[in-house]
Amino acid sequence: MTMISLEDYYRYSPRPAVQATIRRQMLGEGGTYEAFVEQLYADIDESIYELQASRELRQNDSEDRISLDILVALKRHGYNATHDSKTGGHVDLSVRMGSHSWIGEAKKDGNFHEGFLQLTSRYVQASGNFAHDQGGLLFYMVKTEDALGKLNAWRAHLSTGGHPCTDCGTNRLAFYSTHKLEGSGTNFKIRSVVVSLYHRPVDKSARKSAEKKVARKTITTKPGK
């Protein structure tokens, strides 16, 4: 393997991707929990944007399939990212790096409140450390349109229930809310984010394509075929 020279390091180290790699390496060996979560959310959002860019290919994906694609991307970045891990229950996303840990619950096309209850009353961090006080709710909107409208309605519901909410400065389809965990009595910060995968084109080309699919389906379902 070719060694990286000092000249190469100074040339490439300012690049964002290289900086992110260095930060992850540092977090694996130490660093603050807040820095870990900040980098993790940047990496999760990168995966989300890739999913949204290919939403036409995601129409038949299950909730588990979408979550696994995000976890696979996180593993490539060096995270210990697992699906359906048992941490007080079978949590959808469990992520660790070094001593830091984070959990996330995913729901497809709704059921926001159930995911919230699971994250705040059932699941615990894999580390068991209540100082690891952040988690995420990921809502995959495949059959549901107006993702931002649904997210704003969920935010209003939380605010009305006495849970302070703040904007996310990096993802327009996300916000933060703070909650008191019943068991520990400690605060838990949740990042709610919607992944907009709705795809229902209505242009002329799309209408023709839909008509052809219906015609093919009609032919193949005729008796004797």
CSV table of C-alpha atoms in Angstrom, one decimal:
chain,number,residue,atom,x,y,z
A,1,MET,CA,0.0,0.0,0.0
A,2,THR,CA,1.3,3.4,-1.0
A,3,MET,CA,2.3,5.6,2.0
A,4,ILE,CA,0.8,9.1,2.2
A,5,SER,CA,3.5,11.7,2.2
A,6,LEU,CA,3.5,14.9,4.3
A,7,GLU,CA,3.0,16.9,1.2
A,8,ASP,CA,-0.1,14.8,0.2
A,9,TYR,CA,-1.5,15.3,3.7
A,10,TYR,CA,-1.2,19.0,3.6
A,11,ARG,CA,-2.7,19.0,0.1
A,12,TYR,CA,-5.8,16.8,0.8
A,13,SER,CA,-6.4,17.3,4.5
A,14,PRO,CA,-8.5,20.6,4.1
A,15,ARG,CA,-11.1,18.7,2.0
A,16,PRO,CA,-14.4,18.1,3.8
A,17,ALA,CA,-14.4,14.4,3.2
A,18,VAL,CA,-10.9,14.0,4.6
A,19,GLN,CA,-11.8,16.2,7.6
A,20,ALA,CA,-14.8,14.1,8.3
A,21,THR,CA,-12.7,10.9,8.2
A,22,ILE,CA,-10.2,12.4,10.7
A,23,ARG,CA,-13.0,13.5,13.0
A,24,ARG,CA,-14.5,10.0,13.0
A,25,GLN,CA,-11.1,8.5,13.8
A,26,MET,CA,-10.6,10.9,16.7
A,27,LEU,CA,-14.1,10.2,18.0
A,28,GLY,CA,-13.3,6.5,18.0
A,29,GLU,CA,-10.5,7.2,20.4
A,30,GLY,CA,-12.2,9.9,22.5
A,31,GLY,CA,-13.9,13.3,21.9
A,32,THR,CA,-17.1,14.6,23.3
A,33,TYR,CA,-20.5,13.0,23.0
A,34,GLU,CA,-21.8,16.2,21.3
A,35,ALA,CA,-19.1,16.0,18.6
A,36,PHE,CA,-20.0,12.3,18.0
A,37,VAL,CA,-23.7,13.1,17.5
A,38,GLU,CA,-22.9,16.1,15.3
A,39,GLN,CA,-20.8,14.0,13.0
A,40,LEU,CA,-23.3,11.1,13.1
A,41,TYR,CA,-26.2,13.3,12.0
A,42,ALA,CA,-24.1,14.7,9.1
A,43,ASP,CA,-23.4,11.1,8.0
A,44,ILE,CA,-27.1,10.0,8.4
A,45,ASP,CA,-28.2,13.0,6.4
A,46,GLU,CA,-25.8,12.1,3.6
A,47,SER,CA,-27.5,8.7,3.4
A,48,ILE,CA,-30.9,10.3,3.5
A,49,TYR,CA,-30.1,12.6,0.6
A,50,GLU,CA,-28.9,9.6,-1.4
A,51,LEU,CA,-32.2,7.8,-0.7
A,52,GLN,CA,-34.3,10.8,-1.7
A,53,ALA,CA,-32.3,11.2,-4.9
A,54,SER,CA,-33.4,7.7,-5.9
A,55,ARG,CA,-36.9,7.7,-4.5
A,56,GLU,CA,-38.4,6.2,-7.7
A,57,LEU,CA,-36.5,3.0,-6.9
A,58,ARG,CA,-37.7,2.9,-3.3
A,59,GLN,CA,-41.4,2.5,-3.7
A,60,ASN,CA,-41.5,-1.2,-2.8
A,61,ASP,CA,-38.8,-1.0,0.0
A,62,SER,CA,-39.8,-2.1,3.5
A,63,GLU,CA,-39.0,-0.1,6.6
A,64,ASP,CA,-36.3,-2.5,7.5
A,65,ARG,CA,-34.7,-2.3,4.0
A,66,ILE,CA,-34.4,1.5,4.2
A,67,SER,CA,-33.0,1.4,7.7
A,68,LEU,CA,-30.4,-1.3,6.6
A,69,ASP,CA,-29.3,0.9,3.7
A,70,ILE,CA,-28.6,3.8,6.2
A,71,LEU,CA,-26.8,1.4,8.6
A,72,VAL,CA,-24.6,0.0,5.8
A,73,ALA,CA,-23.5,3.5,4.8
A,74,LEU,CA,-22.6,4.2,8.5
A,75,LYS,CA,-20.6,1.0,8.7
A,76,ARG,CA,-18.5,2.1,5.8
A,77,HIS,CA,-17.7,5.3,7.8
A,78,GLY,CA,-16.4,3.1,10.6
A,79,TYR,CA,-19.4,3.1,13.0
A,80,ASN,CA,-20.6,0.0,14.8
A,81,ALA,CA,-24.1,0.2,13.3
A,82,THR,CA,-26.7,-2.6,13.9
A,83,HIS,CA,-30.3,-3.2,13.2
A,84,ASP,CA,-32.8,-4.8,15.6
A,85,SER,CA,-30.4,-4.8,18.5
A,86,LYS,CA,-31.8,-5.6,21.9
A,87,THR,CA,-31.3,-2.6,24.2
A,88,GLY,CA,-34.5,-2.6,26.3
A,89,GLY,CA,-36.2,-3.9,23.2
A,90,HIS,CA,-35.4,-4.4,19.6
A,91,VAL,CA,-34.4,-0.9,18.5
A,92,ASP,CA,-34.3,-0.2,14.7
A,93,LEU,CA,-30.9,1.6,14.7
A,94,SER,CA,-28.2,1.3,17.2
A,95,VAL,CA,-24.9,3.1,16.6
A,96,ARG,CA,-21.7,3.1,18.5
A,97,MET,CA,-18.3,4.6,18.0
A,98,GLY,CA,-15.7,4.2,20.7
A,99,SER,CA,-17.5,4.8,24.0
A,100,HIS,CA,-20.3,6.8,22.5
A,101,SER,CA,-23.7,5.4,21.6
A,102,TRP,CA,-27.0,6.5,19.9
A,103,ILE,CA,-30.3,4.9,19.2
A,104,GLY,CA,-33.0,5.6,16.6
A,105,GLU,CA,-36.5,4.3,15.8
A,106,ALA,CA,-37.9,4.2,12.3
A,107,LYS,CA,-41.5,4.3,11.1
A,108,LYS,CA,-42.8,4.1,7.5
A,109,ASP,CA,-45.7,6.3,6.5
A,110,GLY,CA,-46.9,7.4,9.9
A,111,ASN,CA,-47.2,6.1,13.4
A,112,PHE,CA,-45.1,9.0,14.8
A,113,HIS,CA,-46.4,8.7,18.3
A,114,GLU,CA,-45.7,5.0,18.7
A,115,GLY,CA,-42.1,5.4,17.6
A,116,PHE,CA,-41.8,8.3,20.1
A,117,LEU,CA,-43.1,6.1,22.9
A,118,GLN,CA,-40.8,3.3,22.1
A,119,LEU,CA,-37.8,5.6,22.0
A,120,THR,CA,-38.6,7.4,25.3
A,121,SER,CA,-40.1,4.5,27.4
A,122,ARG,CA,-38.7,1.2,26.1
A,123,TYR,CA,-35.3,1.5,24.6
A,124,VAL,CA,-32.0,2.4,26.2
A,125,GLN,CA,-28.6,3.3,24.9
A,126,ALA,CA,-26.4,0.3,24.2
A,127,SER,CA,-23.8,1.8,26.5
A,128,GLY,CA,-26.3,2.1,29.4
A,129,ASN,CA,-24.9,5.6,30.0
A,130,PHE,CA,-27.6,8.2,30.5
A,131,ALA,CA,-25.1,10.9,29.6
A,132,HIS,CA,-25.6,9.6,26.1
A,133,ASP,CA,-28.7,11.6,26.0
A,134,GLN,CA,-29.7,11.8,22.3
A,135,GLY,CA,-31.6,9.7,19.8
A,136,GLY,CA,-33.5,9.9,16.6
A,137,LEU,CA,-36.9,9.3,15.0
A,138,LEU,CA,-36.8,8.6,11.3
A,139,PHE,CA,-40.0,8.7,9.4
A,140,TYR,CA,-39.9,7.2,5.9
A,141,MET,CA,-42.6,8.8,3.7
A,142,VAL,CA,-43.0,6.5,0.8
A,143,LYS,CA,-46.8,6.5,0.2
A,144,THR,CA,-47.3,9.8,2.1
A,145,GLU,CA,-47.0,13.2,0.4
A,146,ASP,CA,-46.2,16.6,2.0
A,147,ALA,CA,-43.4,15.4,4.2
A,148,LEU,CA,-42.8,18.9,5.7
A,149,GLY,CA,-46.5,19.4,6.5
A,150,LYS,CA,-46.6,16.1,8.4
A,151,LEU,CA,-43.4,16.9,10.2
A,152,ASN,CA,-44.7,20.3,11.2
A,153,ALA,CA,-47.9,18.7,12.5
A,154,TRP,CA,-45.8,16.3,14.6
A,155,ARG,CA,-43.8,19.2,15.9
A,156,ALA,CA,-47.0,21.1,16.9
A,157,HIS,CA,-48.2,18.0,18.7
A,158,LEU,CA,-45.0,17.8,20.8
A,159,SER,CA,-45.0,21.5,21.5
A,160,THR,CA,-48.6,21.4,22.7
A,161,GLY,CA,-47.7,18.5,25.0
A,162,GLY,CA,-45.1,20.6,26.7
A,163,HIS,CA,-42.0,19.4,24.9
A,164,PRO,CA,-39.7,22.2,23.8
A,165,CYS,CA,-38.8,22.1,20.1
A,166,THR,CA,-36.0,23.8,18.1
A,167,ASP,CA,-35.0,24.0,14.5
A,168,CYS,CA,-32.3,21.8,12.9
A,169,GLY,CA,-29.8,24.1,11.1
A,170,THR,CA,-28.6,21.5,8.7
A,171,ASN,CA,-31.7,19.6,7.4
A,172,ARG,CA,-34.9,21.4,6.6
A,173,LEU,CA,-36.9,18.2,7.1
A,174,ALA,CA,-35.8,17.8,10.8
A,175,PHE,CA,-36.1,19.4,14.2
A,176,TYR,CA,-35.1,18.7,17.8
A,177,SER,CA,-37.3,18.2,20.9
A,178,THR,CA,-36.4,17.6,24.5
A,179,HIS,CA,-38.1,15.1,26.8
A,180,LYS,CA,-37.8,13.8,30.4
A,181,LEU,CA,-37.2,10.1,30.6
A,182,GLU,CA,-39.6,8.6,33.2
A,183,GLY,CA,-37.2,6.0,34.5
A,184,SER,CA,-34.0,8.0,34.9
A,185,GLY,CA,-35.5,11.4,35.3
A,186,THR,CA,-32.9,12.7,32.9
A,187,ASN,CA,-33.5,14.8,29.7
A,188,PHE,CA,-33.4,13.1,26.3
A,189,LYS,CA,-32.9,15.1,23.1
A,190,ILE,CA,-34.7,13.6,20.0
A,191,ARG,CA,-34.1,14.6,16.4
A,192,SER,CA,-37.2,13.9,14.3
A,193,VAL,CA,-36.5,13.7,10.6
A,194,VAL,CA,-38.7,12.8,7.6
A,195,VAL,CA,-37.2,11.0,4.6
A,196,SER,CA,-39.3,12.1,1.6
A,197,LEU,CA,-39.5,9.1,-0.7
A,198,TYR,CA,-43.0,9.9,-2.2
A,199,HIS,CA,-42.9,9.5,-6.0
A,200,ARG,CA,-46.1,10.0,-8.1
A,201,PRO,CA,-45.1,11.8,-11.3
A,202,VAL,CA,-48.1,13.1,-13.3
A,203,ASP,CA,-46.4,14.4,-16.4
A,204,LYS,CA,-47.3,13.0,-19.9
A,205,SER,CA,-44.5,10.5,-20.0
A,206,ALA,CA,-45.5,9.2,-16.6
A,207,ARG,CA,-49.2,8.8,-17.6
A,208,LYS,CA,-48.2,6.8,-20.7
A,209,SER,CA,-46.0,4.6,-18.7
A,210,ALA,CA,-48.8,3.9,-16.2
A,211,GLU,CA,-51.2,3.1,-19.0
A,212,LYS,CA,-48.7,0.6,-20.5
A,213,LYS,CA,-48.3,-1.1,-17.1
A,214,VAL,CA,-52.1,-1.5,-16.8
A,215,ALA,CA,-52.3,-2.9,-20.3
A,216,ARG,CA,-49.6,-5.4,-19.6
A,217,LYS,CA,-51.2,-6.5,-16.4
A,218,THR,CA,-54.6,-6.9,-18.1
A,219,ILE,CA,-53.1,-9.1,-20.8
A,220,THR,CA,-51.2,-11.4,-18.3
A,221,THR,CA,-54.3,-11.8,-16.0
A,222,LYS,CA,-56.7,-13.0,-18.8
A,223,PRO,CA,-58.1,-16.5,-18.3
A,224,GLY,CA,-56.0,-19.1,-20.0
A,225,LYS,CA,-52.8,-17.0,-20.0
